[in-house]
Amino acid sequence: MLLPILRLLYRYSPTVVFLPATFLFLMLAPGCSREPHPEQRQADSTLVLARRVLDGGDIRESRRLLHEAIVLDSKHDRLAQLGEEYRLLAGIATSMAEFDSAFYYLDKSLEQFRSLAERPLVRSITLEMASLHRIMGDERRAFTMYTEALRLANVFGDADGIREIQWAMLPACRALDEVEEEGRIISDLLKAYTALGDTGSQARVYIEAGLSKLDRRDYESATDSFLRALSLARQSHDSLLTITVLVRLAYTYERAGKSVESFQTYTDGLQRTDVTSNAGRLRDEMLIRVGNTYLRGGLVQEAARFYRAALPTTIGMGNKLAEGYLFIQLGHCELSDEEAIKKYQTALELFTALSFERGIAYAELSLGLAFWKRNQFNDAQSHLIASVHALESTVLDPAINDLYRECEEVFSRSMGAPAYDSLIELLLQLGKLEEAFSYTQRRDGRGIYSILGALDIQTQDERMNALLARCRRQRGLRIGAERQHAQLLAEGPSHKQMLDGVQAQLTTSAAGMMEAATQIAQANPVF
């Protein structure tokens, strides 16, 4: 099963994409035979084979075939085919976190479809480019692209295009806290879907509104939005959509301190998953969140019951992230230190094999605190240092309502401080003052870097500005690679080539960030 980023590329069938260009070519080329040239037939069969190979997970062979088709189609100026082939290459590059290549191929695809005046395809590719910027953490650039695309759609009176762009804009509005623009978009979408009688789409609009209010910790307003979404989802008779709303509503109740309502809503959602197909991931998310609620309250046996219920289907679906986090959460529920350590070590081995640094940091932190509890200070120090180093290899800050962030926060609040603070406290307890001071500086430096990384700093020195821009670019590449890596692991990676490619990009982007940071420090000690 291909990732969503690749499935998006099949929204336009070969018939829809290719027939207009073929028809124009035959009509505008005097004296041309209607019989396709042998090289054109070869290009078409190569493209079909490339898609089939891609669906089977052979990325390298699919790339080779797509480049072969591009050579053949270029000879005959088959613009629509070239646009589709470049777009497929861009999708592969994105899935493997090769973002510079993805932008290059999308530019090439855009060039072909602009030549054909295919406005819907031009718009769609523009949105893909904006989405890439969002993946890399550059929400402002994405928002600018959305705004310009929306202006053009309004100029041409393209109602479908306007709605497509507005949907894409909502997460960017949320990330940038563009409250007024978001309100206008939500109002426009609700008017459009109300006029169409589309209750399912109305429900999805209210979900987006609820998520924004949830991010702003306005739980009362978020609850109201989700309740309206729930009513509309039920009217649409969309079971999966109804469960999706119930998950968000239950989480909001829990955050608002309404535990009774939260449990009742989770119970409703879990009962519905028993009779709804394709609801496995939502079911496991609910089980994990309920387990976290019990763990937060110190009811470890109840928490373990829900974690164990989620584990078999999580493993069956190949969700490696959830599997690793479940082992750690189950370790927190163990009354025996030895059994807890075994589960932490199982998770650590899993995350190490996957090169998932955030999970490694969490497992190492859990082990460090477990050994500290047993007064095994050397082992505790070793694991806490490993946790800090793994944490320093990550850049991406997870969303507020991220499931795995919640797992980490439950542990931090109930059983110890985060990695830096725990290590510093242990070093102070052991009398290692210089080391404690060193890690205090590293903790504070990481906090400053996270803040500065989100800012577009400009100086009077053009060379320094170029170095800062390069560092931001490398940081964006790293953020994007981390996002793609997590997505692959959560989706159950059946495509090993993709995972290998993303892991290679993680290494490359880390080296690029270090090199850029070193150059900045050498150019100006203030930075």
Short mmCIF file of C-alpha atoms in Angstrom, two decimals:
data_model
loop_
_atom_site.label_atom_id
_atom_site.label_comp_id
_atom_site.label_asym_id
_atom_site.label_seq_id
_atom_site.Cartn_x
_atom_site.Cartn_y
_atom_site.Cartn_z
CA MET A 1 0.00 0.00 0.00
CA LEU A 2 1.56 3.28 -1.09
CA LEU A 3 1.83 6.28 1.18
CA PRO A 4 -0.80 9.04 0.90
CA ILE A 5 1.71 11.32 -0.83
CA LEU A 6 2.00 8.81 -3.66
CA ARG A 7 -1.70 7.98 -3.80
CA LEU A 8 -2.36 11.68 -4.35
CA LEU A 9 -0.60 11.40 -7.70
CA TYR A 10 -3.28 9.07 -9.07
CA ARG A 11 -6.12 11.58 -8.67
CA TYR A 12 -6.05 12.22 -12.42
CA SER A 13 -6.39 9.16 -14.60
CA PRO A 14 -4.27 8.80 -17.75
CA THR A 15 -7.41 9.42 -19.80
CA VAL A 16 -8.15 12.75 -18.15
CA VAL A 17 -4.56 13.93 -18.36
CA PHE A 18 -3.47 12.60 -21.69
CA LEU A 19 -6.43 12.86 -24.07
CA PRO A 20 -6.62 16.68 -24.27
CA ALA A 21 -2.93 16.95 -25.17
CA THR A 22 -3.15 14.13 -27.73
CA PHE A 23 -6.24 15.69 -29.31
CA LEU A 24 -4.57 19.10 -29.57
CA PHE A 25 -1.45 17.58 -31.05
CA LEU A 26 -3.41 15.79 -33.78
CA MET A 27 -5.54 18.84 -34.56
CA LEU A 28 -2.72 21.37 -34.69
CA ALA A 29 -0.05 19.37 -36.49
CA PRO A 30 -0.91 19.41 -40.25
CA GLY A 31 -0.25 16.25 -42.12
CA CYS A 32 0.32 14.17 -39.01
CA SER A 33 -0.98 10.64 -38.98
CA ARG A 34 -3.41 9.64 -36.27
CA GLU A 35 -1.41 6.47 -35.79
CA PRO A 36 0.91 6.91 -32.75
CA HIS A 37 4.62 6.78 -33.42
CA PRO A 38 6.31 3.56 -32.16
CA GLU A 39 8.29 5.60 -29.64
CA GLN A 40 5.05 7.10 -28.32
CA ARG A 41 3.58 3.65 -27.80
CA GLN A 42 6.81 2.59 -26.10
CA ALA A 43 6.66 5.63 -23.81
CA ASP A 44 3.04 4.86 -22.86
CA SER A 45 3.83 1.22 -22.04
CA THR A 46 6.91 2.33 -20.07
CA LEU A 47 4.81 4.71 -18.00
CA VAL A 48 2.25 1.99 -17.27
CA LEU A 49 5.07 -0.35 -16.22
CA ALA A 50 6.63 2.39 -14.05
CA ARG A 51 3.34 2.81 -12.19
CA ARG A 52 3.02 -0.94 -11.69
CA VAL A 53 6.60 -1.24 -10.42
CA LEU A 54 6.09 1.75 -8.13
CA ASP A 55 2.97 0.14 -6.67
CA GLY A 56 5.09 -2.94 -5.95
CA GLY A 57 7.59 -0.87 -3.98
CA ASP A 58 10.57 -0.93 -6.35
CA ILE A 59 11.43 2.77 -6.24
CA ARG A 60 14.72 2.57 -8.11
CA GLU A 61 13.28 0.65 -11.06
CA SER A 62 10.27 2.94 -11.23
CA ARG A 63 12.55 5.96 -11.37
CA ARG A 64 14.59 4.39 -14.14
CA LEU A 65 11.47 3.66 -16.18
CA LEU A 66 10.07 7.17 -15.66
CA HIS A 67 13.31 8.74 -16.88
CA GLU A 68 13.21 6.41 -19.90
CA ALA A 69 9.64 7.51 -20.67
CA ILE A 70 10.66 11.17 -20.31
CA VAL A 71 13.41 10.75 -22.92
CA LEU A 72 10.94 9.20 -25.37
CA ASP A 73 8.16 11.73 -24.76
CA SER A 74 10.57 14.68 -24.98
CA LYS A 75 11.38 13.73 -28.58
CA HIS A 76 7.74 14.21 -29.55
CA ASP A 77 6.86 17.16 -27.25
CA ARG A 78 4.17 15.17 -25.42
CA LEU A 79 3.68 17.80 -22.74
CA ALA A 80 0.85 16.17 -20.78
CA GLN A 81 2.72 12.88 -20.50
CA LEU A 82 5.89 14.69 -19.45
CA GLY A 83 3.95 16.62 -16.81
CA GLU A 84 2.58 13.41 -15.34
CA GLU A 85 5.98 11.68 -15.39
CA TYR A 86 7.73 14.57 -13.65
CA ARG A 87 4.92 14.66 -11.11
CA LEU A 88 5.37 10.98 -10.31
CA LEU A 89 9.12 11.54 -9.86
CA ALA A 90 8.34 14.42 -7.50
CA GLY A 91 6.08 12.16 -5.43
CA ILE A 92 8.84 9.55 -5.12
CA ALA A 93 11.38 12.21 -4.14
CA THR A 94 9.03 13.64 -1.50
CA SER A 95 8.38 10.24 0.05
CA MET A 96 12.14 9.70 0.31
CA ALA A 97 12.67 13.20 1.77
CA GLU A 98 14.66 14.35 -1.27
CA PHE A 99 12.98 17.73 -1.21
CA ASP A 100 15.30 19.62 -3.54
CA SER A 101 14.67 16.98 -6.20
CA ALA A 102 10.94 17.09 -5.49
CA PHE A 103 10.84 20.85 -6.07
CA TYR A 104 12.82 20.45 -9.29
CA TYR A 105 10.44 17.83 -10.69
CA LEU A 106 7.35 19.78 -9.65
CA ASP A 107 8.75 22.85 -11.42
CA LYS A 108 9.23 20.75 -14.56
CA SER A 109 5.71 19.34 -14.28
CA LEU A 110 4.29 22.83 -13.76
CA GLU A 111 6.07 24.03 -16.89
CA GLN A 112 4.41 21.36 -19.04
CA PHE A 113 0.87 21.90 -17.75
CA ARG A 114 1.16 25.68 -18.01
CA SER A 115 2.04 25.23 -21.68
CA LEU A 116 -1.20 23.30 -22.08
CA ALA A 117 -3.19 25.90 -20.07
CA GLU A 118 -4.34 23.07 -17.76
CA ARG A 119 -5.37 25.36 -14.89
CA PRO A 120 -6.70 22.62 -12.57
CA LEU A 121 -3.43 20.71 -12.82
CA VAL A 122 -1.34 23.85 -12.44
CA ARG A 123 -3.30 24.66 -9.28
CA SER A 124 -2.95 21.14 -7.93
CA ILE A 125 0.82 21.09 -8.43
CA THR A 126 1.14 24.55 -6.87
CA LEU A 127 -0.64 23.20 -3.79
CA GLU A 128 1.75 20.24 -3.71
CA MET A 129 4.68 22.67 -3.72
CA ALA A 130 3.13 24.65 -0.87
CA SER A 131 2.58 21.39 1.01
CA LEU A 132 6.28 20.60 0.65
CA HIS A 133 7.15 23.92 2.28
CA ARG A 134 4.79 23.04 5.14
CA ILE A 135 6.45 19.63 5.56
CA MET A 136 9.77 21.46 5.88
CA GLY A 137 8.36 23.80 8.51
CA ASP A 138 8.16 26.89 6.31
CA GLU A 139 4.51 27.72 6.97
CA ARG A 140 4.87 31.35 5.95
CA ARG A 141 6.08 30.56 2.44
CA ALA A 142 3.30 28.00 2.03
CA PHE A 143 0.72 30.54 3.18
CA THR A 144 1.99 33.08 0.63
CA MET A 145 1.64 30.50 -2.16
CA TYR A 146 -1.88 29.61 -1.04
CA THR A 147 -2.86 33.28 -0.95
CA GLU A 148 -1.66 33.90 -4.51
CA ALA A 149 -3.33 30.72 -5.79
CA LEU A 150 -6.58 31.78 -4.13
CA ARG A 151 -6.37 35.22 -5.75
CA LEU A 152 -5.99 33.66 -9.20
CA ALA A 153 -8.86 31.23 -8.60
CA ASN A 154 -11.08 34.15 -7.65
CA VAL A 155 -10.04 36.04 -10.80
CA PHE A 156 -11.10 33.09 -12.97
CA GLY A 157 -14.27 32.44 -10.95
CA ASP A 158 -13.14 28.86 -10.28
CA ALA A 159 -15.46 27.74 -7.45
CA ASP A 160 -14.02 24.21 -7.17
CA GLY A 161 -10.49 25.59 -7.18
CA ILE A 162 -11.31 28.12 -4.49
CA ARG A 163 -12.60 25.39 -2.19
CA GLU A 164 -9.58 23.16 -2.82
CA ILE A 165 -7.19 25.99 -1.98
CA GLN A 166 -9.16 27.01 1.11
CA TRP A 167 -9.01 23.46 2.47
CA ALA A 168 -5.24 23.45 1.97
CA MET A 169 -4.90 26.84 3.68
CA LEU A 170 -6.63 25.91 6.94
CA PRO A 171 -3.70 24.03 8.56
CA ALA A 172 -1.32 26.84 7.56
CA CYS A 173 -3.69 29.41 9.09
CA ARG A 174 -3.71 27.35 12.26
CA ALA A 175 0.08 27.09 12.38
CA LEU A 176 0.54 30.84 11.82
CA ASP A 177 -2.37 31.87 14.06
CA GLU A 178 -4.03 33.68 11.16
CA VAL A 179 -7.34 33.77 13.01
CA GLU A 180 -9.16 36.29 10.80
CA GLU A 181 -8.24 34.59 7.52
CA GLU A 182 -9.13 31.22 8.98
CA GLY A 183 -12.53 32.54 10.10
CA ARG A 184 -13.27 33.85 6.60
CA ILE A 185 -12.33 30.55 5.00
CA ILE A 186 -14.43 28.51 7.44
CA SER A 187 -17.40 30.79 6.84
CA ASP A 188 -17.02 30.55 3.04
CA LEU A 189 -16.70 26.75 3.12
CA LEU A 190 -19.72 26.32 5.38
CA LYS A 191 -21.85 28.52 3.08
CA ALA A 192 -20.75 26.56 0.02
CA TYR A 193 -21.38 23.11 1.52
CA THR A 194 -24.65 24.16 3.16
CA ALA A 195 -25.91 25.30 -0.24
CA LEU A 196 -24.89 21.92 -1.67
CA GLY A 197 -26.47 20.01 1.24
CA ASP A 198 -23.13 18.26 1.87
CA THR A 199 -23.28 17.46 5.59
CA GLY A 200 -20.08 15.38 5.55
CA SER A 201 -18.01 18.30 4.25
CA GLN A 202 -19.67 20.63 6.74
CA ALA A 203 -18.60 18.26 9.51
CA ARG A 204 -15.00 18.32 8.25
CA VAL A 205 -15.01 22.10 8.29
CA TYR A 206 -16.12 22.09 11.93
CA ILE A 207 -13.38 19.57 12.73
CA GLU A 208 -10.78 22.01 11.36
CA ALA A 209 -12.33 24.82 13.39
CA GLY A 210 -12.23 22.66 16.52
CA LEU A 211 -8.58 21.76 16.00
CA SER A 212 -7.63 25.43 15.78
CA LYS A 213 -9.45 26.23 19.01
CA LEU A 214 -7.85 23.18 20.62
CA ASP A 215 -4.40 24.50 19.67
CA ARG A 216 -5.30 27.80 21.33
CA ARG A 217 -6.48 25.86 24.41
CA ASP A 218 -9.98 27.28 24.02
CA TYR A 219 -11.56 24.01 25.11
CA GLU A 220 -15.12 25.30 25.45
CA SER A 221 -15.24 26.63 21.88
CA ALA A 222 -13.42 23.54 20.59
CA THR A 223 -16.00 21.32 22.26
CA ASP A 224 -18.80 23.28 20.62
CA SER A 225 -17.20 22.89 17.16
CA PHE A 226 -16.68 19.16 17.60
CA LEU A 227 -20.26 18.65 18.84
CA ARG A 228 -21.58 20.39 15.72
CA ALA A 229 -19.24 18.27 13.59
CA LEU A 230 -20.55 15.14 15.35
CA SER A 231 -24.17 16.01 14.61
CA LEU A 232 -23.39 16.61 10.92
CA ALA A 233 -21.25 13.49 10.62
CA ARG A 234 -24.13 11.40 11.96
CA GLN A 235 -26.49 13.04 9.47
CA SER A 236 -24.13 12.10 6.66
CA HIS A 237 -24.18 8.43 7.81
CA ASP A 238 -20.36 8.33 7.53
CA SER A 239 -19.28 5.96 10.31
CA LEU A 240 -15.56 6.59 9.95
CA LEU A 241 -16.04 10.35 10.02
CA THR A 242 -18.23 10.02 13.11
CA ILE A 243 -15.51 8.05 14.91
CA THR A 244 -12.91 10.63 13.88
CA VAL A 245 -14.98 13.37 15.50
CA LEU A 246 -15.53 11.30 18.63
CA VAL A 247 -11.75 10.84 19.08
CA ARG A 248 -11.14 14.61 18.89
CA LEU A 249 -14.13 15.39 21.13
CA ALA A 250 -13.04 12.91 23.78
CA TYR A 251 -9.52 14.30 23.77
CA THR A 252 -10.90 17.84 24.17
CA TYR A 253 -13.07 16.77 27.11
CA GLU A 254 -10.03 15.19 28.75
CA ARG A 255 -7.94 18.34 28.29
CA ALA A 256 -10.77 20.42 29.73
CA GLY A 257 -10.81 18.21 32.85
CA LYS A 258 -14.16 16.58 32.02
CA SER A 259 -13.08 13.00 32.58
CA VAL A 260 -16.59 11.50 32.75
CA GLU A 261 -17.59 12.98 29.39
CA SER A 262 -14.24 11.96 27.94
CA PHE A 263 -14.61 8.30 28.94
CA GLN A 264 -18.22 8.19 27.73
CA THR A 265 -17.16 9.58 24.34
CA TYR A 266 -14.23 7.18 24.02
CA THR A 267 -16.58 4.30 24.89
CA ASP A 268 -18.98 5.39 22.14
CA GLY A 269 -16.11 5.61 19.66
CA LEU A 270 -14.66 2.21 20.59
CA GLN A 271 -18.05 0.53 20.26
CA ARG A 272 -18.44 1.99 16.78
CA THR A 273 -15.02 0.68 15.68
CA ASP A 274 -16.27 -2.87 16.26
CA VAL A 275 -18.71 -2.51 13.36
CA THR A 276 -16.77 -0.09 11.12
CA SER A 277 -14.15 -1.16 8.62
CA ASN A 278 -10.80 0.63 8.33
CA ALA A 279 -11.13 2.04 11.85
CA GLY A 280 -8.18 0.14 13.32
CA ARG A 281 -5.88 3.14 13.71
CA LEU A 282 -8.60 5.25 15.33
CA ARG A 283 -9.38 2.37 17.68
CA ASP A 284 -5.75 2.06 18.76
CA GLU A 285 -5.41 5.81 19.22
CA MET A 286 -8.42 5.80 21.54
CA LEU A 287 -7.09 2.84 23.52
CA ILE A 288 -3.71 4.51 23.96
CA ARG A 289 -5.22 7.84 24.99
CA VAL A 290 -7.51 6.15 27.54
CA GLY A 291 -4.49 4.24 28.87
CA ASN A 292 -2.61 7.53 29.19
CA THR A 293 -5.49 9.03 31.15
CA TYR A 294 -5.38 6.13 33.62
CA LEU A 295 -1.57 6.28 33.83
CA ARG A 296 -1.74 10.02 34.52
CA GLY A 297 -4.04 9.22 37.45
CA GLY A 298 -1.75 6.49 38.78
CA LEU A 299 -4.14 3.63 37.89
CA VAL A 300 -1.44 1.50 36.29
CA GLN A 301 -3.37 -1.77 36.06
CA GLU A 302 -6.25 -0.11 34.23
CA ALA A 303 -3.78 1.69 31.96
CA ALA A 304 -1.99 -1.57 31.13
CA ARG A 305 -5.31 -3.19 30.17
CA PHE A 306 -5.91 -0.60 27.47
CA TYR A 307 -2.30 -0.65 26.24
CA ARG A 308 -2.39 -4.44 25.89
CA ALA A 309 -5.67 -4.23 23.98
CA ALA A 310 -4.01 -1.91 21.43
CA LEU A 311 -0.76 -3.87 21.01
CA PRO A 312 -1.90 -6.81 18.80
CA THR A 313 -3.60 -4.69 16.13
CA THR A 314 -0.78 -2.15 16.22
CA ILE A 315 1.74 -4.89 15.48
CA GLY A 316 -0.58 -6.39 12.86
CA MET A 317 -0.87 -3.07 11.01
CA GLY A 318 2.88 -2.57 11.10
CA ASN A 319 2.71 0.69 13.06
CA LYS A 320 6.22 0.61 14.47
CA LEU A 321 5.92 3.94 16.25
CA ALA A 322 2.85 2.88 18.23
CA GLU A 323 4.42 -0.50 18.95
CA GLY A 324 7.54 1.05 20.48
CA TYR A 325 5.61 3.59 22.53
CA LEU A 326 3.22 0.92 23.78
CA PHE A 327 6.11 -1.16 25.13
CA ILE A 328 7.41 1.88 27.01
CA GLN A 329 3.95 2.74 28.38
CA LEU A 330 3.50 -0.88 29.48
CA GLY A 331 6.88 -0.64 31.21
CA HIS A 332 5.59 2.33 33.20
CA CYS A 333 2.73 0.11 34.38
CA GLU A 334 4.98 -2.69 35.68
CA LEU A 335 5.30 -3.05 39.44
CA SER A 336 8.59 -4.92 39.03
CA ASP A 337 11.62 -2.79 38.08
CA GLU A 338 13.16 -5.70 36.19
CA GLU A 339 10.06 -6.25 34.05
CA ALA A 340 9.82 -2.52 33.35
CA ILE A 341 13.48 -2.43 32.24
CA LYS A 342 12.90 -5.37 29.90
CA LYS A 343 10.06 -3.53 28.17
CA TYR A 344 12.09 -0.33 27.90
CA GLN A 345 14.95 -2.29 26.37
CA THR A 346 12.59 -3.94 23.87
CA ALA A 347 11.40 -0.51 22.77
CA LEU A 348 14.97 0.80 22.61
CA GLU A 349 16.04 -2.08 20.36
CA LEU A 350 13.06 -1.46 18.09
CA PHE A 351 13.66 2.29 17.80
CA THR A 352 17.42 1.81 17.35
CA ALA A 353 16.81 -0.58 14.46
CA LEU A 354 14.52 2.04 12.93
CA SER A 355 16.92 4.96 13.64
CA PHE A 356 14.02 6.83 15.27
CA GLU A 357 15.86 9.27 17.54
CA ARG A 358 12.83 10.68 19.35
CA GLY A 359 11.76 7.19 20.40
CA ILE A 360 15.34 6.34 21.37
CA ALA A 361 15.44 9.44 23.59
CA TYR A 362 12.21 8.39 25.34
CA ALA A 363 13.35 4.79 25.86
CA GLU A 364 16.76 5.90 27.18
CA LEU A 365 15.10 8.38 29.55
CA SER A 366 12.83 5.61 30.87
CA LEU A 367 15.81 3.31 31.40
CA GLY A 368 17.86 6.04 33.07
CA LEU A 369 15.16 6.81 35.61
CA ALA A 370 14.54 3.11 36.25
CA PHE A 371 18.23 2.50 37.06
CA TRP A 372 18.33 5.67 39.17
CA LYS A 373 15.41 4.32 41.18
CA ARG A 374 17.52 1.17 41.83
CA ASN A 375 20.50 3.35 42.91
CA GLN A 376 22.53 2.10 39.93
CA PHE A 377 23.93 5.56 39.27
CA ASN A 378 26.49 4.72 36.60
CA ASP A 379 23.89 2.96 34.45
CA ALA A 380 21.41 5.77 35.10
CA GLN A 381 23.92 8.41 34.02
CA SER A 382 24.84 6.47 30.88
CA HIS A 383 21.23 6.12 29.76
CA LEU A 384 20.32 9.73 30.56
CA ILE A 385 23.30 10.99 28.56
CA ALA A 386 22.22 8.76 25.67
CA SER A 387 18.70 10.21 25.96
CA VAL A 388 20.00 13.78 25.75
CA HIS A 389 22.22 12.98 22.76
CA ALA A 390 19.33 11.30 20.91
CA LEU A 391 17.09 14.27 21.68
CA GLU A 392 19.71 16.64 20.29
CA SER A 393 19.57 14.74 17.00
CA THR A 394 15.95 15.80 16.50
CA VAL A 395 14.62 19.16 15.35
CA LEU A 396 10.89 18.70 14.81
CA ASP A 397 8.61 19.83 17.64
CA PRO A 398 5.50 17.60 17.56
CA ALA A 399 2.01 19.08 17.43
CA ILE A 400 0.28 19.80 20.73
CA ASN A 401 -2.23 16.96 20.29
CA ASP A 402 0.31 14.48 18.90
CA LEU A 403 -0.38 11.01 20.35
CA TYR A 404 3.25 10.15 21.08
CA ARG A 405 3.97 13.55 22.58
CA GLU A 406 1.11 12.84 24.97
CA CYS A 407 2.75 9.52 25.94
CA GLU A 408 6.00 11.33 26.75
CA GLU A 409 4.27 14.08 28.70
CA VAL A 410 2.30 11.61 30.82
CA PHE A 411 5.58 9.96 31.82
CA SER A 412 7.34 13.27 32.48
CA ARG A 413 4.61 14.50 34.79
CA SER A 414 4.07 11.26 36.68
CA MET A 415 7.52 9.67 36.95
CA GLY A 416 10.28 12.24 36.43
CA ALA A 417 11.53 15.31 34.60
CA PRO A 418 12.59 15.40 30.93
CA ALA A 419 16.02 14.16 29.88
CA TYR A 420 18.10 17.32 30.44
CA ASP A 421 16.67 18.13 33.86
CA SER A 422 16.95 14.53 35.06
CA LEU A 423 20.57 14.26 33.92
CA ILE A 424 21.52 17.62 35.47
CA GLU A 425 19.88 16.66 38.76
CA LEU A 426 21.68 13.30 38.83
CA LEU A 427 25.06 14.89 38.04
CA LEU A 428 24.56 17.43 40.83
CA GLN A 429 23.62 14.62 43.22
CA LEU A 430 26.83 12.80 42.27
CA GLY A 431 28.90 15.96 42.78
CA LYS A 432 29.82 16.28 39.07
CA LEU A 433 29.31 20.03 38.96
CA GLU A 434 31.23 20.83 35.78
CA GLU A 435 29.33 18.19 33.78
CA ALA A 436 26.03 19.42 35.22
CA PHE A 437 26.90 22.99 34.17
CA SER A 438 27.87 21.78 30.68
CA TYR A 439 24.51 20.05 30.15
CA THR A 440 22.70 23.09 31.55
CA GLN A 441 24.33 25.18 28.82
CA ARG A 442 23.39 22.57 26.21
CA ARG A 443 19.77 22.56 27.41
CA ASP A 444 19.55 26.35 27.26
CA GLY A 445 21.31 26.42 23.88
CA ARG A 446 18.82 23.96 22.42
CA GLY A 447 15.95 26.12 23.65
CA ILE A 448 17.43 29.24 22.08
CA TYR A 449 18.14 27.43 18.81
CA SER A 450 14.53 26.21 18.62
CA ILE A 451 13.29 29.78 18.98
CA LEU A 452 15.81 31.31 16.56
CA GLY A 453 15.21 28.55 14.03
CA ALA A 454 11.65 29.75 13.56
CA LEU A 455 12.72 33.36 12.91
CA ASP A 456 13.87 34.93 9.65
CA ILE A 457 16.82 36.87 11.06
CA GLN A 458 18.39 39.55 8.85
CA THR A 459 21.69 41.36 9.49
CA GLN A 460 23.63 44.15 7.76
CA ASP A 461 26.11 41.56 6.47
CA GLU A 462 24.98 39.88 3.24
CA ARG A 463 27.40 36.99 3.73
CA MET A 464 25.95 36.35 7.19
CA ASN A 465 22.43 36.54 5.78
CA ALA A 466 23.37 33.91 3.20
CA LEU A 467 24.81 31.66 5.92
CA LEU A 468 21.69 32.06 8.06
CA ALA A 469 19.46 31.28 5.08
CA ARG A 470 21.51 28.15 4.36
CA CYS A 471 21.16 27.04 7.98
CA ARG A 472 17.37 27.58 7.85
CA ARG A 473 17.26 25.58 4.62
CA GLN A 474 19.20 22.69 6.16
CA ARG A 475 16.96 22.84 9.23
CA GLY A 476 13.91 22.63 6.97
CA LEU A 477 15.35 19.61 5.17
CA ARG A 478 15.91 17.95 8.53
CA ILE A 479 12.38 18.72 9.77
CA GLY A 480 10.91 17.33 6.56
CA ALA A 481 13.01 14.18 6.78
CA GLU A 482 11.89 13.61 10.37
CA ARG A 483 8.25 14.02 9.35
CA GLN A 484 8.57 11.60 6.43
CA HIS A 485 10.43 9.10 8.61
CA ALA A 486 7.71 9.14 11.26
CA GLN A 487 5.01 8.79 8.61
CA LEU A 488 6.69 5.77 7.06
CA LEU A 489 7.07 4.05 10.43
CA ALA A 490 3.45 4.77 11.41
CA GLU A 491 2.11 3.59 8.04
CA GLY A 492 3.80 0.21 8.32
CA PRO A 493 6.62 0.53 5.78
CA SER A 494 6.28 -2.16 3.13
CA HIS A 495 8.73 -0.23 0.95
CA LYS A 496 12.20 -0.77 2.40
CA GLN A 497 13.80 1.34 -0.31
CA MET A 498 11.78 4.34 0.83
CA LEU A 499 12.75 3.90 4.47
CA ASP A 500 16.42 3.49 3.54
CA GLY A 501 16.22 6.64 1.45
CA VAL A 502 14.68 8.71 4.26
CA GLN A 503 17.25 7.44 6.76
CA ALA A 504 20.01 8.49 4.37
CA GLN A 505 18.46 11.96 4.15
CA LEU A 506 18.34 12.19 7.95
CA THR A 507 22.10 11.64 8.05
CA THR A 508 22.74 14.09 5.20
CA SER A 509 20.54 16.83 6.66
CA ALA A 510 22.14 16.48 10.11
CA ALA A 511 25.59 16.91 8.57
CA GLY A 512 24.36 19.90 6.57
CA MET A 513 22.95 21.58 9.68
CA MET A 514 26.19 21.06 11.59
CA GLU A 515 28.29 22.44 8.74
CA ALA A 516 26.04 25.50 8.35
CA ALA A 517 26.02 26.18 12.09
CA THR A 518 29.82 25.91 12.26
CA GLN A 519 30.23 28.39 9.41
CA ILE A 520 27.91 30.87 11.14
CA ALA A 521 29.79 30.57 14.43
CA GLN A 522 33.11 31.10 12.68
CA ALA A 523 31.82 34.13 10.78
CA ASN A 524 30.35 35.85 13.84
CA PRO A 525 30.82 34.62 17.44
CA VAL A 526 27.59 36.39 18.45
CA PHE A 527 25.69 33.60 16.64
#
